[in-house]
Short mmCIF file of C-alpha atoms and ligand atoms in Angstrom, two decimals:
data_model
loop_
_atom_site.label_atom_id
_atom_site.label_comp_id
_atom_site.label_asym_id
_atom_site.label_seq_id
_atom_site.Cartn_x
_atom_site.Cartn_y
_atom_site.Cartn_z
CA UNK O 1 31.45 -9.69 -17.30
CA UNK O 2 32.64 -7.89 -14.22
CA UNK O 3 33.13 -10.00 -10.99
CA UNK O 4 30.29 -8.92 -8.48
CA UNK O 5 28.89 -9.49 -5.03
CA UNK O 6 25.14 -9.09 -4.60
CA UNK O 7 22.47 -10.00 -2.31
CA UNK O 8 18.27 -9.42 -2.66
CA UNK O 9 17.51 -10.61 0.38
CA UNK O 10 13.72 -9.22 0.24
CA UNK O 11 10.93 -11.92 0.67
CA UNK O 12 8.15 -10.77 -1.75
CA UNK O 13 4.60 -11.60 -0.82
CA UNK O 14 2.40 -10.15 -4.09
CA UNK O 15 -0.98 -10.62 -5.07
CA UNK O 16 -4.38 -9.83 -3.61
CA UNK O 17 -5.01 -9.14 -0.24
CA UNK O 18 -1.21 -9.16 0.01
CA UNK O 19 -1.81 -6.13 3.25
CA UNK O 20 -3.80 -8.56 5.26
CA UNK O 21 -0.57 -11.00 5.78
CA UNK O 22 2.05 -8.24 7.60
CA UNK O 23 0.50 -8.77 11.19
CA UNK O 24 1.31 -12.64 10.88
CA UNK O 25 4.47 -12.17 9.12
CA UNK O 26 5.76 -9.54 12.09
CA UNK O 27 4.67 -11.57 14.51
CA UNK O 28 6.20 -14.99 13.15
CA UNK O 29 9.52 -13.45 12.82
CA UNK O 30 9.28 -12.00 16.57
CA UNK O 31 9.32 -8.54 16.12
CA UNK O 32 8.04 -6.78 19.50
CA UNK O 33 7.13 -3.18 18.08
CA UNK O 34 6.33 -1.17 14.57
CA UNK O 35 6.34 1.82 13.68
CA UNK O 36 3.87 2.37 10.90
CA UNK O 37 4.79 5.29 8.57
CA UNK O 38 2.43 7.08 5.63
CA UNK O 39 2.00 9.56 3.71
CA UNK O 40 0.25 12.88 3.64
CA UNK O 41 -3.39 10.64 3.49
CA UNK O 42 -4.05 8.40 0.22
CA UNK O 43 -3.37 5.08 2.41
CA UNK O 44 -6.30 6.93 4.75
CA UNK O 45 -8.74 7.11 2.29
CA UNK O 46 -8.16 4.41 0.24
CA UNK O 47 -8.76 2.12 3.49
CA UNK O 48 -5.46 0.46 3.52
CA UNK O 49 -4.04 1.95 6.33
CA UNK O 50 -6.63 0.57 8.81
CA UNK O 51 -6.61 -3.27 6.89
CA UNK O 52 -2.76 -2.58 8.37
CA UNK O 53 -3.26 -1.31 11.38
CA UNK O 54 -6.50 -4.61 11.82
CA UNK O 55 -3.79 -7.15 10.47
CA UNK O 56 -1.02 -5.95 13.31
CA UNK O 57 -3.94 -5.65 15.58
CA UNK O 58 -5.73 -9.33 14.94
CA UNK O 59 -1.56 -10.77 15.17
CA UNK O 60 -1.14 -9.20 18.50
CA UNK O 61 1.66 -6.63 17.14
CA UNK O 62 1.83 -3.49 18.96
CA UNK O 63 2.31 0.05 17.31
CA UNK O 64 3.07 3.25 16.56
CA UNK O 65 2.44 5.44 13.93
CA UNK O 66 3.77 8.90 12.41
CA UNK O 67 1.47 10.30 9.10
CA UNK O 68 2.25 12.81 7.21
CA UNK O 69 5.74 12.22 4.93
CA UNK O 70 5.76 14.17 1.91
CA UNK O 71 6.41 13.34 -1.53
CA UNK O 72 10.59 14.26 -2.12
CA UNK O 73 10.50 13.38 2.11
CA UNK O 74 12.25 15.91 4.06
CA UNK O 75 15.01 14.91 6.57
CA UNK O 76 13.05 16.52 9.51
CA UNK O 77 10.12 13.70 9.21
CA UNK O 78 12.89 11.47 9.65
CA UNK O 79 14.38 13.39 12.56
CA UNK O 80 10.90 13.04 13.91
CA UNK O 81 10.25 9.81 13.46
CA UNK O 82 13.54 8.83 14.80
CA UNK O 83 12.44 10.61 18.38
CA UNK O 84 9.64 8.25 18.38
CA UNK O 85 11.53 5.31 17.20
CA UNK O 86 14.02 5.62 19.99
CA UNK O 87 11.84 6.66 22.92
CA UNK O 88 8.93 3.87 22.02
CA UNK O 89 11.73 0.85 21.55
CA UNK O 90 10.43 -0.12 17.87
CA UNK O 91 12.34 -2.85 16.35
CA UNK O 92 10.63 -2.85 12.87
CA UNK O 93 9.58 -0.09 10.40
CA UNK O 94 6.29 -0.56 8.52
CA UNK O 95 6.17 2.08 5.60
CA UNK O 96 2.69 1.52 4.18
CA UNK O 97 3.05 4.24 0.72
CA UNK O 98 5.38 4.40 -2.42
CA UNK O 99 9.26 6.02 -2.22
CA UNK O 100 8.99 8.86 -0.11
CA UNK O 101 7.15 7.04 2.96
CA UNK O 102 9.67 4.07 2.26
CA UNK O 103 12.69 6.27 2.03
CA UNK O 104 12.36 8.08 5.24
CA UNK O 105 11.79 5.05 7.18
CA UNK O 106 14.71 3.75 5.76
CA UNK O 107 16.81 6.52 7.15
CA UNK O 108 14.54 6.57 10.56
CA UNK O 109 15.37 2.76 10.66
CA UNK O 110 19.07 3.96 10.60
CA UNK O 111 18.90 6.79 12.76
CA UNK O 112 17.19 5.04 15.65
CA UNK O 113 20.07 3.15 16.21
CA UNK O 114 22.86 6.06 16.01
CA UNK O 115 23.48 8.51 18.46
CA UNK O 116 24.34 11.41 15.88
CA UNK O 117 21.97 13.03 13.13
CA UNK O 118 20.68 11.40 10.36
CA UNK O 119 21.97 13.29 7.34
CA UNK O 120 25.41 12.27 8.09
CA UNK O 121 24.52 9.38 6.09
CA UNK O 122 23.59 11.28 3.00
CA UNK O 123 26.16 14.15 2.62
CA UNK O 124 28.59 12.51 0.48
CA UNK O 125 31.03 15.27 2.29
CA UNK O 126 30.48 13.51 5.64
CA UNK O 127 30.31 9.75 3.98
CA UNK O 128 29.29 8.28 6.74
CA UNK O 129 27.55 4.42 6.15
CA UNK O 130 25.55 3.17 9.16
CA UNK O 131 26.42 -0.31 10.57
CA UNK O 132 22.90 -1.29 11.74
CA UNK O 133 19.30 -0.51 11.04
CA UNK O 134 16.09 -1.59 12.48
CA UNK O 135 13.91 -4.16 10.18
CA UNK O 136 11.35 -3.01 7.07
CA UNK O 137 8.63 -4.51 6.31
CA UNK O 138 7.18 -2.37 3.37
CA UNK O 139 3.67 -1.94 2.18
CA UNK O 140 3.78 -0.52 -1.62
CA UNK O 141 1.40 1.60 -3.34
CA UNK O 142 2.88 2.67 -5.93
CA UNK O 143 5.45 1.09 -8.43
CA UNK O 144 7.93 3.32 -9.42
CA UNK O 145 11.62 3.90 -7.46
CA UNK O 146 11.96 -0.08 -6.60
CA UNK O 147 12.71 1.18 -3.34
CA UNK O 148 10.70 -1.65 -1.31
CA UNK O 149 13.96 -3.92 -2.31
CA UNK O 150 16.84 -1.55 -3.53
CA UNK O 151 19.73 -0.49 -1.45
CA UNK O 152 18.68 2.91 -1.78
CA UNK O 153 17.31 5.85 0.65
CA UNK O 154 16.85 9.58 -0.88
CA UNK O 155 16.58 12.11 1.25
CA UNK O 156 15.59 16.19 1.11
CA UNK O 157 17.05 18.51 3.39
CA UNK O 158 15.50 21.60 2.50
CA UNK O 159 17.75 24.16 4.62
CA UNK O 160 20.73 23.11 2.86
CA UNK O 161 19.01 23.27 -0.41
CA UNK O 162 20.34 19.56 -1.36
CA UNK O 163 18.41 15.83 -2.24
CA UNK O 164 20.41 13.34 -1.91
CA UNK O 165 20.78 9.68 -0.89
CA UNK O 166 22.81 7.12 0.96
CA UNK O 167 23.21 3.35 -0.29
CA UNK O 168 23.77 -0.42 1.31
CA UNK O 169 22.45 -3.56 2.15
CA UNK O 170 21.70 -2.28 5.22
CA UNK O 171 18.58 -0.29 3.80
CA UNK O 172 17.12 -3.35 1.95
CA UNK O 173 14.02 -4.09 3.32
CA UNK O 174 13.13 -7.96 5.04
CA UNK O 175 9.86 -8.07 3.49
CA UNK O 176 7.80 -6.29 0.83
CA UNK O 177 4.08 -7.07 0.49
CA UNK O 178 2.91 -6.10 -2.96
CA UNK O 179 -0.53 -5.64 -3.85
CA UNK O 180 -1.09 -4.67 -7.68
CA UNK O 181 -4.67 -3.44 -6.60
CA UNK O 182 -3.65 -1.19 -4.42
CA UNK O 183 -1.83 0.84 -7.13
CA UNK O 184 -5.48 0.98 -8.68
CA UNK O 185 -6.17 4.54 -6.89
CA UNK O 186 -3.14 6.28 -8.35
CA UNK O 187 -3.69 9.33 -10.09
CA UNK O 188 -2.90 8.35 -13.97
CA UNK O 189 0.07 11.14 -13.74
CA UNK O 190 1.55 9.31 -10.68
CA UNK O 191 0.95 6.22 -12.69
CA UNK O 192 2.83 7.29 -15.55
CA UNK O 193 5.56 9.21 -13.76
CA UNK O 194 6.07 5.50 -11.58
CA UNK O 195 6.57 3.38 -15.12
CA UNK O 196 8.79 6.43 -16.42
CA UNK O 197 10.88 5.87 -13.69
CA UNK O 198 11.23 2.04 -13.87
CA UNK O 199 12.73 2.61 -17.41
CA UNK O 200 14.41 5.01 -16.07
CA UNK O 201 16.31 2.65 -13.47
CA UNK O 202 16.54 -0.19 -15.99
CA UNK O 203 18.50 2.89 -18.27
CA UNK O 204 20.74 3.72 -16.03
CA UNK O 205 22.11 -0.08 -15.94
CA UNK O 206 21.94 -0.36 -19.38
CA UNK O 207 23.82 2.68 -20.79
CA UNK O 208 27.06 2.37 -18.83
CA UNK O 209 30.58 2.07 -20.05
CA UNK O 210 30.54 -1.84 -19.77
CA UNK O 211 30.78 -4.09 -22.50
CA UNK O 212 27.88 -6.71 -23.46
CA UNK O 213 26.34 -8.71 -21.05
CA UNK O 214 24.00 -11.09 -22.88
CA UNK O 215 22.14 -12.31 -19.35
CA UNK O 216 22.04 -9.15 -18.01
CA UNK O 217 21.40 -7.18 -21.07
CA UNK O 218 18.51 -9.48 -22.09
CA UNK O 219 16.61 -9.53 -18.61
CA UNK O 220 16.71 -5.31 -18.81
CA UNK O 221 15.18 -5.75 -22.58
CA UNK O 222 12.26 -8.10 -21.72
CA UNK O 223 11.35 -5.54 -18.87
CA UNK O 224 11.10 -2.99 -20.46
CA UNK O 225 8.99 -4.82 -23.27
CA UNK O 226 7.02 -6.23 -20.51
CA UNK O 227 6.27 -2.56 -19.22
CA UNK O 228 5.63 -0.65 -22.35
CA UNK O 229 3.06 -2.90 -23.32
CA UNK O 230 1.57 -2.87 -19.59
CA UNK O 231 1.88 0.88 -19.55
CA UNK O 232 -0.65 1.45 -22.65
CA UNK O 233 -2.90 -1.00 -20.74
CA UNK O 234 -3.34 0.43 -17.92
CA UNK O 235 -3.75 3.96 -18.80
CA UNK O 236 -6.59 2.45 -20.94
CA UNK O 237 -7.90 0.81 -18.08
CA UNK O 238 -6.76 1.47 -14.59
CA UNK O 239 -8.07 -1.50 -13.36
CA UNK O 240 -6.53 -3.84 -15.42
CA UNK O 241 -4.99 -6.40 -12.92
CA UNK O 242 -2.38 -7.97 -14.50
CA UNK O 243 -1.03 -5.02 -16.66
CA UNK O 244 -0.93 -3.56 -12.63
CA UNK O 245 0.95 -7.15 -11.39
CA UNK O 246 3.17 -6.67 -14.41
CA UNK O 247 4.21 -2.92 -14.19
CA UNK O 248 4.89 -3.50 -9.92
CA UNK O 249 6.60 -6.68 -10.43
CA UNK O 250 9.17 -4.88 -13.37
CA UNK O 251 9.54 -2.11 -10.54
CA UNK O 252 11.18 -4.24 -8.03
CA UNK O 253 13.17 -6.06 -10.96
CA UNK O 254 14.09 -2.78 -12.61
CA UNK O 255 16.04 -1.59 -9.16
CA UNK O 256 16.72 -4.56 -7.21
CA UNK O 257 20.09 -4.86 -9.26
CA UNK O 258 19.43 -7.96 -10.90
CA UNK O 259 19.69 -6.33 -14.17
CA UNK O 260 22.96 -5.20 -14.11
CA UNK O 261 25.31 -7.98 -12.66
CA UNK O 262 28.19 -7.85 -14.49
CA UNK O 263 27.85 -4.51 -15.30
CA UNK O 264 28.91 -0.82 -14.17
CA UNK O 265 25.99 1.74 -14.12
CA UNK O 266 25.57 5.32 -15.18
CA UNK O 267 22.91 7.40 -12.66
CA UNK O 268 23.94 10.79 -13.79
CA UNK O 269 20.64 10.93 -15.10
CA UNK O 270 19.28 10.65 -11.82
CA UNK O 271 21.72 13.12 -10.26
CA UNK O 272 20.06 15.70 -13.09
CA UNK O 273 16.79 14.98 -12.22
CA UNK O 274 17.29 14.94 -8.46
CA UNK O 275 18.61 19.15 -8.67
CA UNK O 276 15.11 19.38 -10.29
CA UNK O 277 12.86 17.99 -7.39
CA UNK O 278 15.54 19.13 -4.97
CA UNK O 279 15.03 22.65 -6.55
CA UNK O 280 11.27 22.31 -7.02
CA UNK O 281 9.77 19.95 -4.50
CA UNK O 282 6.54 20.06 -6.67
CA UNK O 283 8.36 18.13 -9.67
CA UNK O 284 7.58 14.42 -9.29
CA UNK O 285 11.08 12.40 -9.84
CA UNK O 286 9.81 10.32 -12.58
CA UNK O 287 8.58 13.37 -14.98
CA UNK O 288 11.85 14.84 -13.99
CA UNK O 289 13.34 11.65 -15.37
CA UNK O 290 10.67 11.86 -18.66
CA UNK O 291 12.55 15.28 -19.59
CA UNK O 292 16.17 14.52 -18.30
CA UNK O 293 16.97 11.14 -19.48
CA UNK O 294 15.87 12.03 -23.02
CA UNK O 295 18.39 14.96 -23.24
CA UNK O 296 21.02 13.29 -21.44
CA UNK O 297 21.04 10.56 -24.28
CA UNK O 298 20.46 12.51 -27.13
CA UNK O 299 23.76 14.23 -25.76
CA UNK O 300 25.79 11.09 -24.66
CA UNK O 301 24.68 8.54 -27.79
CA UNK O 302 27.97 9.32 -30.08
CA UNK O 303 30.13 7.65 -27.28
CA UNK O 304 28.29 3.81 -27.92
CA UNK O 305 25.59 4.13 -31.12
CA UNK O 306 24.85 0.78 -31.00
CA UNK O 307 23.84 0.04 -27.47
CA UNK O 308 21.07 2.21 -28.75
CA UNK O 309 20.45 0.78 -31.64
CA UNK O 310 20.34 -2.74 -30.41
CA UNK O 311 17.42 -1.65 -27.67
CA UNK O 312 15.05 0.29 -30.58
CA UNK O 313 15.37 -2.68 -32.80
CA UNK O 314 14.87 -5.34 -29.79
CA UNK O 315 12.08 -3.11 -27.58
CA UNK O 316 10.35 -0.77 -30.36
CA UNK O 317 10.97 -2.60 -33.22
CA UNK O 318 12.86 -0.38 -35.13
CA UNK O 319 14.26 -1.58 -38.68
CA UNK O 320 18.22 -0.42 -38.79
CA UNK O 321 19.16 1.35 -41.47
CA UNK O 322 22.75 0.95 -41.10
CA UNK O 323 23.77 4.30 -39.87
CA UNK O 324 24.24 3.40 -36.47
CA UNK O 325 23.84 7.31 -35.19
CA UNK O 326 21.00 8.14 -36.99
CA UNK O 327 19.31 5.26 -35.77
CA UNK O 328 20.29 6.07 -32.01
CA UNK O 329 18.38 9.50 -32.44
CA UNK O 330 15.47 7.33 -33.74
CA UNK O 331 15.46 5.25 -30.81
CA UNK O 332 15.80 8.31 -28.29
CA UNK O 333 12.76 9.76 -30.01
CA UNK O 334 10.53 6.95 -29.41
CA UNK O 335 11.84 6.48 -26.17
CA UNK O 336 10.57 9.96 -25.67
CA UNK O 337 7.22 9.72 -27.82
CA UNK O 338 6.70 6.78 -25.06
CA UNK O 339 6.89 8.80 -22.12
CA UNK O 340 4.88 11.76 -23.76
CA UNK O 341 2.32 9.30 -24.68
CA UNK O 342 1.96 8.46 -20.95
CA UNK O 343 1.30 11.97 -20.25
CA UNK O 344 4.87 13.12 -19.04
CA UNK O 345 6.18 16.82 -19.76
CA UNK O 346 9.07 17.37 -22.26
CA UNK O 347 10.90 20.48 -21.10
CA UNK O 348 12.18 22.07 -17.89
CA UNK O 349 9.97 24.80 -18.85
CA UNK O 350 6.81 22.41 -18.00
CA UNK O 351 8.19 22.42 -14.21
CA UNK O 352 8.43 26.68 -14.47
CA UNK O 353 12.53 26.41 -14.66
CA UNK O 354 14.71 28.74 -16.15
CA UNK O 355 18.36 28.27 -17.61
CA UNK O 356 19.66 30.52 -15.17
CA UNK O 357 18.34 27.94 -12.55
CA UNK O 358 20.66 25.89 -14.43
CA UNK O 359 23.68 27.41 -12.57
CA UNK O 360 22.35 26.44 -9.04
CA UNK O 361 21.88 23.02 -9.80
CA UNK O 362 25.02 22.05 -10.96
CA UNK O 363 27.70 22.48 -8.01
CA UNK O 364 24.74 20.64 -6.14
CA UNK O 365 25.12 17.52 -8.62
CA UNK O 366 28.81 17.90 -8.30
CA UNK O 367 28.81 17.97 -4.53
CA UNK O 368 26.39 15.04 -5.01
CA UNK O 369 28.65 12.93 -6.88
CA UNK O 370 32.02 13.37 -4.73
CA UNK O 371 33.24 16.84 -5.64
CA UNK O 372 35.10 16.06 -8.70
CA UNK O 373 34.63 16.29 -12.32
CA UNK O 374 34.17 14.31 -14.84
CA UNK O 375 31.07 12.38 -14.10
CA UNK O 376 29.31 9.69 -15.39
CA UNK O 377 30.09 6.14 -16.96
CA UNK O 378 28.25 5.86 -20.50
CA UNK O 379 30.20 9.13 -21.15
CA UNK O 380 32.39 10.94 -18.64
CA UNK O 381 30.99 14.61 -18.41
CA UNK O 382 32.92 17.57 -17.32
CA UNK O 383 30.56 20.43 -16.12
CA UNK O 384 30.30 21.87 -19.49
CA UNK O 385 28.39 18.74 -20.69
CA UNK O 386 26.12 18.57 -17.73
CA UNK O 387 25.69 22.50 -18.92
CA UNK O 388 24.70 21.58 -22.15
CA UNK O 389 22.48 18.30 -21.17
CA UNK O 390 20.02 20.36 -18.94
CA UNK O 391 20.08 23.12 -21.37
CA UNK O 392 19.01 21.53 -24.49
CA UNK O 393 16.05 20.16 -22.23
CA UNK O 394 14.64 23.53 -22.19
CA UNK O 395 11.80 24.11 -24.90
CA UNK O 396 13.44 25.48 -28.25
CA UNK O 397 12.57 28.87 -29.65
CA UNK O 398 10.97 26.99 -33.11
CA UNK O 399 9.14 24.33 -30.73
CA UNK O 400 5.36 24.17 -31.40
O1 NZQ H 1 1.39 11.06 0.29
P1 NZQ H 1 0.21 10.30 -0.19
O2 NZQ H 1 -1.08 10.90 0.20
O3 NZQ H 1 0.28 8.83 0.16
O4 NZQ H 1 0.19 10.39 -1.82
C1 NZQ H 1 1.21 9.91 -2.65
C2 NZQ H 1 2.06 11.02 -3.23
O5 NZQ H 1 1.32 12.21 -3.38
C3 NZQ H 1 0.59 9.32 -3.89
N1 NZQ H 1 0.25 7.90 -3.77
C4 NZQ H 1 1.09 6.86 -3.51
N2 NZQ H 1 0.42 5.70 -3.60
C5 NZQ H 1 -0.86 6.00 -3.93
C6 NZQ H 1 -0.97 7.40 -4.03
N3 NZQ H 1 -2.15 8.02 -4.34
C7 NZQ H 1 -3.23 7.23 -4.55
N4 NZQ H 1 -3.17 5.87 -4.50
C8 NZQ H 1 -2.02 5.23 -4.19
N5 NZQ H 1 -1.99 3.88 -4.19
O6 NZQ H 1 1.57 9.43 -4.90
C9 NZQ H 1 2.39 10.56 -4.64
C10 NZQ H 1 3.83 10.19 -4.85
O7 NZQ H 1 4.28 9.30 -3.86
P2 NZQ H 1 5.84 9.08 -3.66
O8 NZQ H 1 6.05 8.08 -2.58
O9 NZQ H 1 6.52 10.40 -3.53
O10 NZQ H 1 6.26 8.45 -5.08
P3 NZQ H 1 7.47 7.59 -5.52
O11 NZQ H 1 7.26 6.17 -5.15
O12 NZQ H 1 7.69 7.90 -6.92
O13 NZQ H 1 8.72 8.10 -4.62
C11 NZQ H 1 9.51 9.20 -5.04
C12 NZQ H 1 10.68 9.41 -4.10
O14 NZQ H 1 11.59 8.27 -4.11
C13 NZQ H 1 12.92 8.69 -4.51
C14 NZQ H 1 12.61 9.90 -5.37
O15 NZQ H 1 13.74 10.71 -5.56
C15 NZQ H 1 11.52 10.59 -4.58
O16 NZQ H 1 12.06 11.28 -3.47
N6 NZQ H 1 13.65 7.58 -5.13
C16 NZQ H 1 14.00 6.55 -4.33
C17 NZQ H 1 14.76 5.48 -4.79
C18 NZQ H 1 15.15 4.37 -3.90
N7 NZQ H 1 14.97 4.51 -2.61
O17 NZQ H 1 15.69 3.33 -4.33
C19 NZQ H 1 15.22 5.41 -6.19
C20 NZQ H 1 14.53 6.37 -7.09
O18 NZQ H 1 15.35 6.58 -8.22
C21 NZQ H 1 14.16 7.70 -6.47
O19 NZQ H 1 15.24 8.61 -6.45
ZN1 ZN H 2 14.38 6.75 -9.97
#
């Protein structure tokens, strides 16, 4: 087991009604301003945005509030909501929405406390980390990037053609209030593409170049058993509580870190799929992730067979058959039948992409990952692997 230092400092109040409690909880731990931050309307229709707004209101909190962040945010909302930050005095974010409302506050909760621009903290040229950040005090919708405890912000910056993201304790949020039944309104594709990328996160832990780790190993397997099952539930029935409670509480456990202590991790896969919705701003990360991570292991499995063939027989099932690379493609598949059955795409062709678009998106990934080749821990990939990966996820001639 590697040595490690790590810290989830998040207080998690989940359940129902969860939304009603952030007014009391701001005002108990003596914040003097928010900032409340949404999306481009669901938390307007859905009625949660004014329960937030009543709770800070009934506590006594004053606030602020900038609409409109769009999925794959875009570093100008966070310019702008910096502006206000700074000129209003706010001392806590309030990000009431799923990764892109929570990401952007992350970086506005940075940025309103530095006197330079914001994307210096996310190109990796610049590497700049910031050494304070106002408070967060999230309000999730949707479960899907763990970002309402990870150490994580993602970023867009459209002008420069890049996505890319900046990590630290400083962006882990003080508080995260979880309500499964507000994930109830989610379209069934946002839904799917959320649980698609919880595997995904739990994935990238799991395949690295690390040996065993029985605790940590374990607590990724049971997750993801707890979610598959969850997942078939709830697109059954969307209002199926505690397949909800289940799926959001594996989110925050899928990216807090506490799966991988001991352990290195792998996010190339994530690097692949973030050229796509940097590239596309339509694609949703986590069908990005459906048609990515699939390719990326069918292409890396050779390296460790068995780390594959340990999760089909522990979280599908499978029955070995002793030939430990044949059974790795047999766990990839179902891994992939899983996300099709959720209603995820399988090609780069589903998202209108090209192979020629291919060429664009790599030196972006390598600029992304520090400039130098090879990538990757599971396997190390030179630029003629990461060639190959996102162009065997293109739909085959013979494909039906
Ligand atoms: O904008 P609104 O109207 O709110 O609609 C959103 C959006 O269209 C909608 N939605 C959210 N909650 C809803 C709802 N609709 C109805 N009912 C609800 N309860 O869903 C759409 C997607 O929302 P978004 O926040 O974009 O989704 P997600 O949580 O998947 O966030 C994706 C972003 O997070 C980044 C991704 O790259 C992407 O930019 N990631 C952040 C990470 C982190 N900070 O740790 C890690 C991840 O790997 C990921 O990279
Ligand atoms: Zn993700």
């Amino acid at each position: 087991m590697l040595d490690f230092q790590w810290m989830s400092p998040t207080e998690f109040v989940f359940g129902h009604a969860a939304e009603e409690k952030v007014g009391t909880w701001v005002k108990e731990h003596g914040y003097k301003k928010a900032m409340v931050t949404y999306g481009k309307g669901s938390v307007i229709r859905s009625g949660l945005l004014d329960r937030v707004k009543k709770s800070l209101d009934d506590a006594g909190v004053p606030y602020v509030e900038m609409g409109g962040i769009r999925p794959n945010p875009e570093v100008t909302s966070a310019r702008e909501g910096i502006k206000i930050a700074k000129a209003e005095g706010v001392d806590i974010m309030i990000p009431v929405g799923g990764g892109s409302v929570i990401d952007c506050s992350k970086a506005i909760a940075v940025g309103a406390l530095y006197d330079g621009d914001v994307w210096d903290f996310y190109d990796a040229r610049i590497d700049k980390t910031p050494t304070e950040a106002l408070a967060l005090a999230v309000v999730l919708t949707i479960p899907a990037t763990g970002s309402e405890a990870s150490n994580s912000s993602v970023l867009s910056n459209d002008e420069l053609d890049l996505k890319a993201g900046t990590s630290g304790d400083f962006n882990r949020p003080k508080v995260a209030f979880m309500n499964p039944e507000l994930t109830e309104t989610l379209p069934p594709y946002q839904t799917a593409a959320g649980i698609t990328d919880i595997c995904a996160h739990i994935f990238e832990r799991y395949f690295s170049d690390s040996p065993d780790t029985p605790v940590s190993d374990g607590i990724a397997i049971a997750l993801l058993r707890a979610i598959r099952s969850s997942a078939y539930r709830v697109m059954r029935d969307p209002h199926d509580y505690e397949a909800r409670a289940e799926i959001m509480w594996a989110g925050t456990l899928a990216h807090n870190g506490i799966c991988s202590r001991g352990r290195n991790e792998d996010w190339i896969s994530h690097g692949m799929e973030h050229e796509l919705s940097a590239s596309n701003t339509k694609v949703t990360h986590g069908a990005g992730l459906a048609v990515i991570f699939p390719a990326w292991m069918r292409y890396v499995c050779k390296e460790n067979p068995r780390r594959f063939v340990r999760l089909g027989a522990e979280w599908f099932g499978l029955v070995t058959t002793g030939d430990d690379l044949a059974d790795a493609y047999t766990t990839i598949d179902r891994i992939q039948r899983f996300f099709l059955d959720l209603g995820m795409p399988q090609y780069m062709d589903d998202f209108g992409f090209k192979p020629a678009d291919v060429e664009e998106m790599i030196p972006r990934l390598l600029q992304n990952r520090g400039g130098k080749w090879p990538i990757g821990s599971f396997m190390k990939l030179n630029e003629d692997d990461v060639r190959a990966i996102y162009l065997s996820a293109f739909k085959p001639a013979d494909a039906e």
